[in-house]
Amino acid sequence: MRQSLVLKQQLQDAIQSEIDQRAQQHRAKMGILRNRDIHLKANGGAVPPKPLLLLAHGDSWFDYPLNGNTLALHSTDIIAQLENMGAVHPVILNLSHYGDSSSDEMALPKQQRLISYLQDATNWVNGKPDAILFSGGGNDIAGDKFCIFLDDASAGISNGLDPLRFPKLLEMVEASYLDLFAFRDKYAPGVPVFGHCYDFAIPSGIHPVCAGPWLLPSLTYSGWTTSQGTAIVHQALAAFAATLRALAAVPANNFILVETQGTLSMEDWANELHPYPAGFKKIAARFISALGQRFPGHI
């Protein structure tokens, strides 16, 4: 077998091992919660408010194992921040993995993995999570494939985003979200989905050693300056947010869009796509607010 195939299998095994470890830790937390409530009820004590039990599925904004651009002992992403926020800290089973596009997240292997964790009664109190947190769409736009959706600057015919190709990308992202809603309706009916729209990334070329850059190379290849590229990325993310707002406006989707664009300052960005921990905490605060409105007294 070729070494590249061996390495690919080892990577897949390592990812599954990480998620299995998270699931084991989650089940341990669930056991503590159950035993606590049983003990308090048996001894006539007041049972404290139940924390929200959440399932998270997404990309690097839910699974960022770095502190800015350097290795970290613990993840610094939105989920890592959420677990320590709110009057009642939520308990989150995080199945996310950095690098996934929305179509990766809804591909058959990931759906099968979601089913297995959703149907494991030890992960939940009432048979299913209170809500599903989803982070998807950023990797569909960013990366080496970003050039596909850009017009060449020398043609002088557009403001950067190709008017035919880029909408097709948004349709694919929309399809992934619609499939997520259909999946939820089948395997966790009635559970709301909370998503977000990232923030206005800056094509600076800054990146950690292990990944990136994700935006500037495609813009430079297509002939756009950094200032022009910043406007193009802003336009792309604004269109992405508009797509999600349209989905959130349909009651049957049971989808809450957490408005996150405009949250981060220049100083919050560690690289082209990710903020420092303090920036992730600002985004997590938006989730806390949205969850608190839907579940008053539980966060």
C-alpha positions as MATLAB code, in Angstrom:
seq = 'MRQSLVLKQQLQDAIQSEIDQRAQQHRAKMGILRNRDIHLKANGGAVPPKPLLLLAHGDSWFDYPLNGNTLALHSTDIIAQLENMGAVHPVILNLSHYGDSSSDEMALPKQQRLISYLQDATNWVNGKPDAILFSGGGNDIAGDKFCIFLDDASAGISNGLDPLRFPKLLEMVEASYLDLFAFRDKYAPGVPVFGHCYDFAIPSGIHPVCAGPWLLPSLTYSGWTTSQGTAIVHQALAAFAATLRALAAVPANNFILVETQGTLSMEDWANELHPYPAGFKKIAARFISALGQRFPGHI';
ca = [
       0.000    0.000    0.000;
       1.248    3.471   -0.802;
       2.529    5.464    2.142;
       0.068    8.283    1.388;
      -2.860    5.880    1.812;
      -1.438    4.620    5.088;
      -1.031    8.181    6.344;
      -4.570    9.026    5.270;
      -5.970    6.073    7.219;
      -3.871    6.991   10.241;
      -5.239   10.537   10.105;
      -8.828    9.275    9.932;
      -8.171    6.942   12.860;
      -6.627    9.791   14.867;
      -9.650   12.034   14.228;
     -12.054    9.299   15.318;
      -9.933    8.662   18.408;
     -10.128   12.358   19.358;
     -13.896   12.367   18.995;
     -14.220    9.102   20.930;
     -12.245   10.680   23.782;
     -14.533   13.715   23.793;
     -17.585   11.422   23.841;
     -16.150    9.463   26.767;
     -15.569   12.675   28.705;
     -19.097   13.805   27.850;
     -20.625   10.562   29.136;
     -18.646   10.961   32.366;
     -20.137   14.433   32.835;
     -23.605   13.032   32.159;
     -23.066   10.358   34.809;
     -22.088   13.009   37.355;
     -25.210   15.014   36.533;
     -27.514   12.021   36.881;
     -25.943   10.913   40.172;
     -26.083   14.447   41.546;
     -29.805   14.802   40.874;
     -30.578   11.339   42.261;
     -28.626   12.085   45.443;
     -30.249   15.479   45.961;
     -33.768   14.169   45.416;
     -33.191   11.209   47.773;
     -32.010   13.566   50.495;
     -34.690   16.204   49.991;
     -32.307   18.750   48.518;
     -33.186   21.277   45.856;
     -32.143   20.208   42.390;
     -30.263   23.067   40.654;
     -31.179   24.170   37.135;
     -30.271   21.583   34.514;
     -27.523   22.739   32.177;
     -28.281   22.773   28.492;
     -27.165   19.559   26.800;
     -25.839   20.464   23.367;
     -24.486   18.630   20.334;
     -21.871   20.568   18.347;
     -20.898   19.747   14.773;
     -18.681   21.958   12.691;
     -15.330   23.216   11.503;
     -12.346   24.976   13.085;
     -14.497   27.653   14.713;
     -15.810   24.785   16.864;
     -12.523   22.835   16.913;
      -9.415   25.028   17.035;
      -6.491   23.309   18.780;
      -4.291   26.417   18.651;
      -3.844   29.576   20.679;
      -3.747   32.090   17.870;
      -1.014   30.630   15.666;
       0.785   28.449   18.196;
       0.039   25.051   19.701;
      -2.139   25.082   22.808;
      -2.696   22.608   25.622;
      -6.434   23.059   25.197;
      -8.717   24.148   22.363;
      -9.624   27.844   22.261;
     -12.609   27.745   19.888;
     -16.240   28.768   20.402;
     -17.195   25.455   22.023;
     -14.231   25.578   24.421;
     -15.329   29.077   25.453;
     -19.025   28.166   25.769;
     -18.297   25.320   28.171;
     -17.184   27.864   30.772;
     -19.765   30.593   30.146;
     -23.249   31.371   31.373;
     -24.711   31.174   34.882;
     -25.248   27.456   34.224;
     -22.432   26.099   32.074;
     -23.720   24.042   29.132;
     -22.582   20.446   28.658;
     -21.521   19.968   25.052;
     -20.770   16.844   23.041;
     -18.430   18.234   20.380;
     -18.138   16.163   17.185;
     -16.495   18.959   15.181;
     -13.203   18.811   13.339;
     -11.173   21.604   11.794;
     -10.936   21.777    8.016;
     -14.404   20.442    7.210;
     -16.593   22.146    4.630;
     -20.369   22.100    5.066;
     -20.659   19.275    2.528;
     -17.966   17.324    4.420;
     -19.983   17.770    7.599;
     -23.127   16.386    5.975;
     -21.397   13.595    4.002;
     -22.561   10.058    4.736;
     -19.787    9.056    7.209;
     -20.393   12.157    9.339;
     -24.172   11.623    9.286;
     -23.669    8.028   10.404;
     -21.438    9.223   13.232;
     -24.036   11.795   14.273;
     -26.713    9.095   14.366;
     -24.625    6.844   16.599;
     -24.075    9.598   19.167;
     -27.633   10.878   19.011;
     -29.056    7.409   19.595;
     -26.757    6.627   22.523;
     -29.024    7.236   25.534;
     -26.044    7.726   27.856;
     -25.272   11.007   26.081;
     -28.570   12.675   26.992;
     -31.138   13.012   29.766;
     -34.355   13.212   27.769;
     -33.316   11.137   24.780;
     -31.869   13.957   22.689;
     -29.920   17.214   23.019;
     -31.632   20.487   23.841;
     -30.074   22.060   20.745;
     -27.628   21.395   17.923;
     -24.832   23.906   17.312;
     -23.557   23.991   13.729;
     -20.586   25.775   12.176;
     -20.387   25.320    8.431;
     -19.699   27.259    5.259;
     -16.406   29.002    5.948;
     -14.267   26.249    4.463;
     -16.529   26.072    1.414;
     -15.421   29.600    0.529;
     -11.851   29.725    1.836;
      -8.848   27.670    0.824;
      -7.131   26.899   -2.444;
     -10.494   26.550   -4.184;
     -11.388   30.199   -3.485;
      -9.887   31.071   -6.892;
     -12.697   29.126   -8.580;
     -15.187   31.797   -7.575;
     -13.058   34.833   -8.476;
     -12.960   36.691  -11.754;
      -9.549   37.732  -13.036;
      -8.854   41.361  -12.179;
      -7.286   42.011  -15.595;
     -10.647   41.389  -17.289;
     -12.077   44.466  -15.586;
     -15.594   43.053  -15.684;
     -16.537   42.595  -12.033;
     -15.817   43.507   -8.430;
     -14.124   40.167   -7.833;
     -16.733   37.488   -7.204;
     -17.895   35.787  -10.361;
     -21.654   36.492  -10.710;
     -22.360   33.013  -12.087;
     -19.993   30.765  -10.150;
     -20.185   32.231   -6.646;
     -23.997   31.873   -6.329;
     -23.567   28.182   -7.187;
     -21.286   27.858   -4.165;
     -23.897   29.465   -1.921;
     -26.491   27.054   -3.286;
     -24.263   24.125   -2.274;
     -23.848   25.548    1.225;
     -27.601   26.065    1.423;
     -28.147   22.449    0.341;
     -25.941   21.249    3.206;
     -27.933   23.267    5.727;
     -31.237   22.023    4.323;
     -29.948   18.480    4.583;
     -28.972   19.149    8.199;
     -32.537   20.275    8.935;
     -33.957   17.149    7.269;
     -31.512   14.999    9.242;
     -32.548   16.738   12.477;
     -36.233   16.241   11.721;
     -35.632   12.499   11.366;
     -33.225   11.812   14.222;
     -33.835   14.650   16.716;
     -37.270   16.090   15.914;
     -38.069   19.419   17.477;
     -34.468   20.216   18.401;
     -33.453   23.724   17.269;
     -30.282   24.288   15.266;
     -28.090   27.289   16.101;
     -25.655   28.462   13.429;
     -23.456   31.505   12.870;
     -22.035   33.577   10.033;
     -18.367   33.928   11.145;
     -16.981   37.463   10.846;
     -15.332   39.536    8.155;
     -12.023   37.736    7.635;
      -8.970   39.714    6.562;
      -6.856   38.325    3.665;
      -3.547   39.231    5.299;
      -1.598   36.102    4.406;
      -0.950   35.472    8.111;
      -1.300   31.823    9.073;
      -0.027   29.214   11.538;
       2.824   26.953   10.447;
       0.478   23.963   10.158;
      -2.119   25.449    7.775;
      -3.015   28.292    5.427;
      -2.952   30.919    4.157;
      -6.488   30.480    2.866;
      -7.475   33.707    1.099;
      -4.602   35.897   -0.077;
      -3.005   33.364   -2.488;
      -6.196   33.024   -4.558;
      -6.728   36.784   -4.592;
      -3.137   37.434   -5.660;
      -3.350   34.714   -8.309;
      -6.463   36.403   -9.712;
      -4.771   39.801   -9.770;
      -6.484   41.514   -6.843;
      -4.661   43.718   -4.359;
      -4.955   43.141   -0.615;
      -7.305   46.109   -0.198;
      -9.459   44.932   -3.097;
      -9.347   41.403   -1.702;
     -10.567   42.603    1.687;
     -13.643   44.093    0.022;
     -14.185   40.886   -1.985;
     -14.030   38.694    1.142;
     -16.422   41.081    2.911;
     -18.826   40.780   -0.020;
     -18.605   36.976    0.000;
     -19.286   36.699    3.735;
     -22.147   39.192    3.570;
     -23.759   37.068    0.838;
     -23.189   33.951    2.967;
     -24.912   35.605    5.938;
     -27.840   36.647    3.738;
     -28.240   33.004    2.676;
     -28.391   31.871    6.302;
     -30.813   34.657    7.260;
     -33.179   33.443    4.555;
     -33.013   29.935    6.042;
     -33.629   31.290    9.545;
     -36.708   33.148    8.289;
     -38.463   29.846    7.476;
     -40.177   28.632   10.700;
     -40.160   24.999    9.578;
     -36.351   25.022    9.543;
     -36.267   25.657   13.316;
     -32.948   27.424   12.702;
     -31.588   30.286   14.766;
     -28.830   32.334   13.157;
     -26.455   33.826   15.716;
     -25.445   37.168   14.221;
     -21.673   37.250   14.626;
     -20.476   39.485   11.796;
     -19.058   42.769   13.069;
     -18.092   41.296   16.440;
     -14.303   41.141   16.081;
     -11.847   44.014   15.937;
      -8.640   43.964   13.891;
      -6.702   43.041   17.040;
      -8.886   39.977   17.629;
      -7.721   38.208   14.450;
      -4.794   35.812   14.844;
      -4.656   34.920   11.152;
      -6.736   35.083    7.996;
      -9.565   32.901    9.332;
      -9.311   32.552   13.117;
      -9.352   34.884   16.103;
      -7.303   34.709   19.266;
      -9.019   33.081   22.295;
     -10.439   36.445   23.397;
     -12.020   36.824   19.967;
     -13.562   33.362   20.124;
     -14.949   34.325   23.533;
     -16.641   37.391   21.987;
     -18.295   35.122   19.415;
     -19.272   32.625   22.130;
     -20.961   35.452   24.031;
     -23.272   35.910   21.042;
     -24.188   32.228   21.292;
     -24.843   32.592   25.030;
     -27.233   35.453   24.320;
     -29.107   33.500   21.626;
     -29.302   30.339   23.746;
     -30.474   32.347   26.734;
     -33.339   33.825   24.735;
     -34.464   30.347   23.625;
     -33.816   28.627   26.967;
     -34.258   31.219   29.749;
     -32.891   30.104   33.084;
     -30.812   27.250   31.655;
     -27.641   29.119   30.739;
];
